[in-house]
Structure formats: C-alpha cells, structure tokens
Coordinates of C-alpha atoms in Angstrom, one line a residue:
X1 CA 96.6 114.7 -126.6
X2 CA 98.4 113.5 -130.0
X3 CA 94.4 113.9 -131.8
X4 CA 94.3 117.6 -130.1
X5 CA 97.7 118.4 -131.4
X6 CA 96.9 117.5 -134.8
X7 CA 93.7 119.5 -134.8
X8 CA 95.6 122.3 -133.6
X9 CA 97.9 122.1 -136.3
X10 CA 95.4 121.6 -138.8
X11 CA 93.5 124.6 -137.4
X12 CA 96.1 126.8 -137.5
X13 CA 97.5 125.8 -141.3
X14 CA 93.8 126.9 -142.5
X15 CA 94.0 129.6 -140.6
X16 CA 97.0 130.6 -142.2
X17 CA 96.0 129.4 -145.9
X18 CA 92.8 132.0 -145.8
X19 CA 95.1 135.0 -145.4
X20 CA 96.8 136.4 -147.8
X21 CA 100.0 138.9 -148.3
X22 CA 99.3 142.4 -149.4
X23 CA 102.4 144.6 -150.0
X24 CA 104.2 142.8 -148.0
X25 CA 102.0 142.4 -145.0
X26 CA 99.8 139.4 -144.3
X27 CA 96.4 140.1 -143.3
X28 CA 93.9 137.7 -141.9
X29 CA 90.1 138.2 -142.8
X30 CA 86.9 136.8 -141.8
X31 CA 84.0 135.4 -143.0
X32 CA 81.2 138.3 -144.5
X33 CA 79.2 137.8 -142.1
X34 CA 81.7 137.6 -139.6
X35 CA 83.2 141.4 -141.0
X36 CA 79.3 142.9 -140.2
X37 CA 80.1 141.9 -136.6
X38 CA 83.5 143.3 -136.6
X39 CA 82.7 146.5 -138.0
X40 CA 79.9 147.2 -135.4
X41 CA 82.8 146.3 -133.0
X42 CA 85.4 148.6 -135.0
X43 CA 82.6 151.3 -134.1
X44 CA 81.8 150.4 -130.5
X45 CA 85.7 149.7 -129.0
X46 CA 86.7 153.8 -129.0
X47 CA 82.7 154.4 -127.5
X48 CA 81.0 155.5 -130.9
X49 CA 77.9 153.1 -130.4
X50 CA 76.3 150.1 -132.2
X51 CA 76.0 151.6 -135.2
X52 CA 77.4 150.5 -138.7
X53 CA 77.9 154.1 -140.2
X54 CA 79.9 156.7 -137.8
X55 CA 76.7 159.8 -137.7
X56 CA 74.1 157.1 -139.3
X57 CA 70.8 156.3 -137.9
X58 CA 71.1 152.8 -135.9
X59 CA 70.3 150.0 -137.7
X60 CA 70.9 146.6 -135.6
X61 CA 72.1 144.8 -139.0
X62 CA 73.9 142.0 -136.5
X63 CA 72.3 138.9 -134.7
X64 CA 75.1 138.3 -131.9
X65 CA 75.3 141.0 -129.6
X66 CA 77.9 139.2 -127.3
X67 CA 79.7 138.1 -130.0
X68 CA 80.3 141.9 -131.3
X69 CA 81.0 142.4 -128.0
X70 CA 83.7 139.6 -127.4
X71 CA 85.3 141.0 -130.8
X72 CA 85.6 144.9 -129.9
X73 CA 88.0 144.0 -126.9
X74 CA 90.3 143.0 -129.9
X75 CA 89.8 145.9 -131.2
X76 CA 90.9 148.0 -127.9
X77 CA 94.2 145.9 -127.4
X78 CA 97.2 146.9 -129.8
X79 CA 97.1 145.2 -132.4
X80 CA 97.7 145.8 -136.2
X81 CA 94.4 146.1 -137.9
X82 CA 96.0 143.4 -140.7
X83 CA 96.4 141.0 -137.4
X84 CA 92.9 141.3 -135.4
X85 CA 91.3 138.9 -137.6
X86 CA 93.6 136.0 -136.9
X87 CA 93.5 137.1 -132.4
X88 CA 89.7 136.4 -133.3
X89 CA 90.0 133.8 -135.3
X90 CA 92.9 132.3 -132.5
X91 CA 90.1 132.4 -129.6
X92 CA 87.4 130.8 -132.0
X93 CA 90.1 128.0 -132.1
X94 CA 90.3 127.8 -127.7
X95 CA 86.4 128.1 -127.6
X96 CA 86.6 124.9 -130.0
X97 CA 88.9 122.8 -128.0
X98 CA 86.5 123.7 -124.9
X99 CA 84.0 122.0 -127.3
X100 CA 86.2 119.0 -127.8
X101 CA 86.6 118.5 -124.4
X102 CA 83.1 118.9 -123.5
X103 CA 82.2 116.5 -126.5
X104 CA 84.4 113.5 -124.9
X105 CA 83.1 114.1 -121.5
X106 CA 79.7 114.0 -122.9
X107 CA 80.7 110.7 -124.3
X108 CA 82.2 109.5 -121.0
X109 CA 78.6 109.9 -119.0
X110 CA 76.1 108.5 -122.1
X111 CA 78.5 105.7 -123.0
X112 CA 81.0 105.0 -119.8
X113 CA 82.1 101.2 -121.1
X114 CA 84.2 102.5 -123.8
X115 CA 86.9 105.5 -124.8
X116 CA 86.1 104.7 -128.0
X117 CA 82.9 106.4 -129.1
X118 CA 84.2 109.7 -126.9
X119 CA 87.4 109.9 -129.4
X120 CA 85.4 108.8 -132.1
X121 CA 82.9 111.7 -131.4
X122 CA 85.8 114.4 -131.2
X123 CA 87.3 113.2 -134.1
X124 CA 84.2 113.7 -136.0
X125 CA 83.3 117.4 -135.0
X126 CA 87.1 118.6 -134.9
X127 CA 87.4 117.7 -138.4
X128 CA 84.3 118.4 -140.1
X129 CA 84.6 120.9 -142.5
X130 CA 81.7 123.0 -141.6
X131 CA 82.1 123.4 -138.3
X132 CA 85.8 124.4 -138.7
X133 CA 84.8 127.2 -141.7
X134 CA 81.9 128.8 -139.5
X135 CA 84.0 128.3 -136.7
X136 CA 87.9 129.7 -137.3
X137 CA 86.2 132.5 -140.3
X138 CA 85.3 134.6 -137.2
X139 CA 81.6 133.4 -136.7
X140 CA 79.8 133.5 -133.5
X141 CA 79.4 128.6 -134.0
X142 CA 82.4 128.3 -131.5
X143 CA 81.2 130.4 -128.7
X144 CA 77.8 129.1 -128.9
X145 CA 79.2 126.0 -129.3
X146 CA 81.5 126.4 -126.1
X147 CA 78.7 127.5 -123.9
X148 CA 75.8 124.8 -125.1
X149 CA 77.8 121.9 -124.8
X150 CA 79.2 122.6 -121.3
X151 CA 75.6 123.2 -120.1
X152 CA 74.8 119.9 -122.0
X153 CA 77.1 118.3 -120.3
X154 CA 76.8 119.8 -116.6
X155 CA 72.9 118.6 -117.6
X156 CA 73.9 114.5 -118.0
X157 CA 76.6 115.1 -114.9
X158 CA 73.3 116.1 -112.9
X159 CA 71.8 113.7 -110.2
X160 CA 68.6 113.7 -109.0
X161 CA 69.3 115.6 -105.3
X162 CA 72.2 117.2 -106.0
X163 CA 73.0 121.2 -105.4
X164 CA 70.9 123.0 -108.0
X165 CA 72.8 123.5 -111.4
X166 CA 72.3 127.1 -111.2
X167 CA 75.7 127.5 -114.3
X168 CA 73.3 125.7 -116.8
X169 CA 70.9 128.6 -117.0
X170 CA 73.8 131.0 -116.8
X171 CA 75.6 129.4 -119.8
X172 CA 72.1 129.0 -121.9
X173 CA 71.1 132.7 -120.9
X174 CA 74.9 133.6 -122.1
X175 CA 73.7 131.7 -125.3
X176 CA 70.6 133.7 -126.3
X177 CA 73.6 136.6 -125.9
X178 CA 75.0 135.8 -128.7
X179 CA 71.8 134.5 -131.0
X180 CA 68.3 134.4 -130.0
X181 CA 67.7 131.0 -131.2
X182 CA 69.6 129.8 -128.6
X183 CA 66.5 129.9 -126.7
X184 CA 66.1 126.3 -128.0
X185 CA 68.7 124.3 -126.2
X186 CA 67.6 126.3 -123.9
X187 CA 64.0 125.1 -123.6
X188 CA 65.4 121.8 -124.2
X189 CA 67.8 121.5 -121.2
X190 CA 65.2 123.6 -119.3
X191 CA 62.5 121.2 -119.9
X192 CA 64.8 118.0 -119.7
X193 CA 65.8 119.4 -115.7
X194 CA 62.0 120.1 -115.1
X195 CA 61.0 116.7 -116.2
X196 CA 63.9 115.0 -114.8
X197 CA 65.0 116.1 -111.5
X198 CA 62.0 116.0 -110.1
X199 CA 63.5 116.6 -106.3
X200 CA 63.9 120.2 -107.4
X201 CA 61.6 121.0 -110.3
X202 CA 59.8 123.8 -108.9
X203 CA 63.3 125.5 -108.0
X204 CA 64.0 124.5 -112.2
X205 CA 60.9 126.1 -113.3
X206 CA 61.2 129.2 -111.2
X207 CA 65.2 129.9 -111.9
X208 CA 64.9 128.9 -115.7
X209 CA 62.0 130.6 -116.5
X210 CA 63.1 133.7 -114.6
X211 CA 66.5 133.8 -116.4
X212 CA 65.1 132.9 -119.7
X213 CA 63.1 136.1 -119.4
X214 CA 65.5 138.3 -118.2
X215 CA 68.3 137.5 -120.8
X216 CA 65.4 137.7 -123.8
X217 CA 63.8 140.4 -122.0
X218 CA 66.9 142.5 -121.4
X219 CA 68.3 142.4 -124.7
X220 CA 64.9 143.0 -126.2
X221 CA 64.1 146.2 -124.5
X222 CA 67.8 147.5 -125.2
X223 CA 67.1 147.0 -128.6
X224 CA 63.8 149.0 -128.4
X225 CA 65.4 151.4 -126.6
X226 CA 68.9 151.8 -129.1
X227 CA 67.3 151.2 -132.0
X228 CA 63.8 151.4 -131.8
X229 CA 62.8 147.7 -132.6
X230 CA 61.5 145.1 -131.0
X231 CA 63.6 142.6 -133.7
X232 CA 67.2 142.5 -135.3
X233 CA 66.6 144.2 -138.6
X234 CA 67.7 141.1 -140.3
X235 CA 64.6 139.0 -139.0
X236 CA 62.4 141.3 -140.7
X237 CA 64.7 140.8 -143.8
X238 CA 65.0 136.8 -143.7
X239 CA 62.4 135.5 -141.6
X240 CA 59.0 138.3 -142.2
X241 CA 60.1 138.9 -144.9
X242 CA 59.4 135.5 -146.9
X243 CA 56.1 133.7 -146.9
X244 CA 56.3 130.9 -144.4
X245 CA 55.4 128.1 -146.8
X246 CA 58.1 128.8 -149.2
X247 CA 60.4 129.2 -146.3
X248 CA 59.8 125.7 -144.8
X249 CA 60.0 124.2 -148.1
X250 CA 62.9 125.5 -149.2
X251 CA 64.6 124.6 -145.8
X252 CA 62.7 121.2 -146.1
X253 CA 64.8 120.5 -149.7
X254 CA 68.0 121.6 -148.2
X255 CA 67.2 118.9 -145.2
X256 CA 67.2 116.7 -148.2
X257 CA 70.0 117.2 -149.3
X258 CA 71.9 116.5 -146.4
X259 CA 70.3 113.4 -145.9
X260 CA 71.3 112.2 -149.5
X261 CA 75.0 112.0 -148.4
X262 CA 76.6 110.4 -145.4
X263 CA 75.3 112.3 -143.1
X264 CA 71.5 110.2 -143.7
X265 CA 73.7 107.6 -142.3
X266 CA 74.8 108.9 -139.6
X267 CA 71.2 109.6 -138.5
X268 CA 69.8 106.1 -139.5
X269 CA 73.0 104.9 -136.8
X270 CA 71.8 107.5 -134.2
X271 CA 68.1 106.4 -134.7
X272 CA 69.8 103.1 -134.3
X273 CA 71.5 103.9 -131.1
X274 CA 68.7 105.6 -129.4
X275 CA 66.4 102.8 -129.9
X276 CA 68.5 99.9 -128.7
X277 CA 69.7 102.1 -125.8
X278 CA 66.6 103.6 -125.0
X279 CA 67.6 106.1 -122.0
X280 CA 67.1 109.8 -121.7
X281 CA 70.6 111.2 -122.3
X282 CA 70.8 109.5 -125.8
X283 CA 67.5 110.8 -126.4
X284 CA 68.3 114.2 -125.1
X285 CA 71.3 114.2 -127.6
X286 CA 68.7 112.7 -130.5
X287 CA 66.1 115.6 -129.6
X288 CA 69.1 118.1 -129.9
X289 CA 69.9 117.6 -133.2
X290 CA 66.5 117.2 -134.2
X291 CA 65.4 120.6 -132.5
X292 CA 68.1 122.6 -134.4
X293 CA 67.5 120.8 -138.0
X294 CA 63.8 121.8 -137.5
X295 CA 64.4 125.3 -136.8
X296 CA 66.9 124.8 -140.0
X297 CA 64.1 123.8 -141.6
X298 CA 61.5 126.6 -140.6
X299 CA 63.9 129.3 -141.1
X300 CA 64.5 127.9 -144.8
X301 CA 68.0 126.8 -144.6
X302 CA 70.6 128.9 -143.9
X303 CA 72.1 132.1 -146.3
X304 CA 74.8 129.8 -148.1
X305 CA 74.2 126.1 -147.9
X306 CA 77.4 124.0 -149.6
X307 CA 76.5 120.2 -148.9
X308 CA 77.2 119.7 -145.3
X309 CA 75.3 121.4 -142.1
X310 CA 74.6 124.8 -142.1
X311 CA 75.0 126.9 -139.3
X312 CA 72.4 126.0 -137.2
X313 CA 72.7 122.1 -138.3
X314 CA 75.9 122.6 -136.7
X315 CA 75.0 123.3 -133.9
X316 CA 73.8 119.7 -133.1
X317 CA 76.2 117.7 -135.0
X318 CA 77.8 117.1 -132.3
X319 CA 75.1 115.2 -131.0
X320 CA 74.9 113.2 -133.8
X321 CA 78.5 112.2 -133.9
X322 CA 77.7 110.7 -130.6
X323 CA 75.3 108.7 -131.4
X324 CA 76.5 108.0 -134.7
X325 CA 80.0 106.6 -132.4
X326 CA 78.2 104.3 -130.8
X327 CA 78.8 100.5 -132.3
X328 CA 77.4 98.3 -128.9

C-alpha cells in the first residue's frame, strides 16, 4: 500500500509539473499524439463525426478508435477545457494501478514462493520513465495496458477443465479497439489457450477466432464505410509508405540500442530465468516481450525513440520485469 501511495504521489507531482499557468489559469496538456485523439474527440462529443476538420472530408488520421472514444465522454461532462487534459490524464493514472495490480498477481501465480519478485516487478513498471510519459501524457499505453495484462493474467489463473475464459477474448478483442496491433497478444494468448487447455481447445479455436474476426472485421468495414479505407491513414503514411528493408533496419538499430543499456540485462536475467525455470508461463511472459520488440522492430521503431522502450516495447516490459525479478 505504502509503494502504491508513493507512486500515486509521484504520478500526480508529474502530472502537475507538465502543466503550466497561462493568465492565471493552469492548463494541463497532452502528449502530440495524444491532442490528435482529443481533437477527433472535441469533434465527435456534441455529434459532429470522426472527422479532424468541422465540414472536411474524413480522414482517419488516429490509430485508437476506443481510445478517442473513452476521451470524448470528457469532453461531454462539464468541465473547463484548461482541466480535460488532466480528468484524462487522472484515469490513465487508475488504468495504471489496474496494471500494478495485475502485474503482482501475475507474479503471485508464475513465482508463488516469494512476495518478492511480485513487488519487485511493480516497482519496476510503476517507475519506469517510459511507461509513466506514454502513459499519464494522455496516450492510449495505460488502457491497453489495463486490458492485456488482466487477460494475461486470467490466462496463468486458467486450469485445464475449468469454465471457459470467455473475458480473455473480450478484453483482447477490447484491445484491437484501441490499436490494431493488439491482435498480437492476442494471437499469443489465443494460441497459448489452444495449445494449452486442451479439455476445451475446440471451444478456444472457435470463440477466439470468431471474436478476433469480428472486432478486426467490424472496425475494418466501419472504416470502409466512414472513410472509405480499408487502413488508418497513418499506416499508409508509416508502415507503406517506407521500403520494408529500411524499415526493419532502422527498428533493428533502435533494438540495439536498448540493449546497450540496462535493459540488455535485464533480458540476459529473463533468458536466465526462463531457462532454469523452464515452464510455460515464464515462457509465455518471455514470448510476450519478444512478440512486441519484433513488431518494434518491423515497424522500424517507434516516431520518437529517447533511450528506453518505445511504445510498443512497452507494452511487454512488464513481462520482462518479471522475469528480470526473479533471483531463485
């Protein structure tokens, strides 16, 4: 409780330190990024559409439709528009302690002898920088966060027999909501369940795969249908619009550069972990991490890349923290 308070402190002190006082009102702001989703949102709350100019031809220039969503309730509740950011950036901060608690949990089922690594692992990911700037700027990390890590963790609470985890798929289909990519825990989890619980694997293949299409599928034809593309705009910017070689080696180098620093420990300790363990939930939490730095990599890193994880990186670190925790 005393590491949660602290955090919360912390939390709101940066929260506090990125705003700034403006003729004598204080108003809270958001990551770039962050401000695309919120205008779209600005837009959308009083029923003008998903548009980012008001009588402008639709252009999907986001890649988190539930995340726009989420933000334009904000944006229907009373509230000064100098204090919206910081109600957004206030829930960002409950979606991460819904993280933290999933993260010690987590710990609690792969390593049950000890406290230690669970409170190590929280520790980790409530402090690391680049989870808390993605996260309490106003980016879409914590929810996706929220929701992968309590599927992760309903995933290791599983047996073999028990009532069918129908709330995984709900959560992960939530996921690809907010970014498509989230089709890869998805897959993973999917697969893990198929391969695992073996009691129930044709009810896994037939519930995942049908809710894997209809989330994709849904939000794919409403985009067709809104804005007459079968892709966000920015994937033709970003990903088709680079040649795939120079893409993966770019994202390759920025790999690399992670590595250099402590976090190449940290993965030479969860490599570590994994092998002298050698059980599927610390390798599901090894293939995690690696999943999301090789989509890092094939996407060629991430827009602004500062040291530590990127965005999608982060998404995993977690994972890694757990493993890294680990000291039997």
């Amino acid at each position: 409780l005393s590491l949660l308070s602290c955090f919360c402190l912390y939390a709101l002190a940066y929260i506090f330190q990125t705003s700034h006082l403006l003729g004598g009102e204080r108003f809270f702001c958001l990551f770039d990024d962050a401000m695309i989703s919120m205008r779209y949102a600005k837009h959308l709350a009083p029923g003008q559409g998903l548009v980012w100019n008001l009588g402008g031809e639709p252009v999907e220039g986001f890649t988190n439709l539930l995340w726009v969503l989420w933000v334009s309730v904000f944006h229907r509740l009373p509230i000064a528009a100098s204090q919206i950011s910081f109600w957004i950036q206030l829930s960002c901060l409950g979606f991460m302690g819904i993280t933290l608690w999933r993260v010690y949990a987590i710990a609690r089922i792969v390593f049950p002898g000890t406290r230690v690594v669970g409170w190590s692992a929280v520790l980790f990911t409530a402090f690391y920088l680049p989870i808390l700037q993605w996260n309490l700027q106003g980016m879409e990390l914590g929810f996706q966060m929220c929701l992968v890590y309590t599927a992760l963790h309903l995933t290791l609470k599983s047996q073999k027999g028990d009532a069918f985890p129908f709330l995984i798929y709900i959560l992960l289909g939530l996921g690809t909501l907010i970014r498509i990519d989230m089709a890869i825990p998805f897959v993973l989890l999917w697969g893990h369940q198929v391969w695992w619980d073996s009691s129930q694997r044709r009810q896994h293949i037939l519930y995942g795969g049908a809710i894997l299409f209809l989330f994709l599928g849904g939000q794919t034809f409403f985009r067709f249908q809104y804005y007459g593309e079968w892709l966000p705009n920015t994937y033709y910017l970003k990903v088709a619009g680079a040649p795939l070689l120079w893409k993966v080696s770019r994202g390759a180098w920025v790999f690399l550069g992670f590595l250099a620093s402590f976090h190449g420990v940290c993965v030479l300790f969860a490599l570590f972990t994994v092998w002298s363990q050698r059980n599927r939930k610390t390798l599901l939490l090894l293939v995690f991490f690696m999943l999301q730095a090789a989509y890092s990599i094939y996407v060629g890193g991430d827009t602004l890349e500062r040291g530590g994880a990127n965005r999608f990186v982060c998404l995993g670190m977690p994972c890694l923290f757990l493993l890294f925790s680990n000291r039997r």
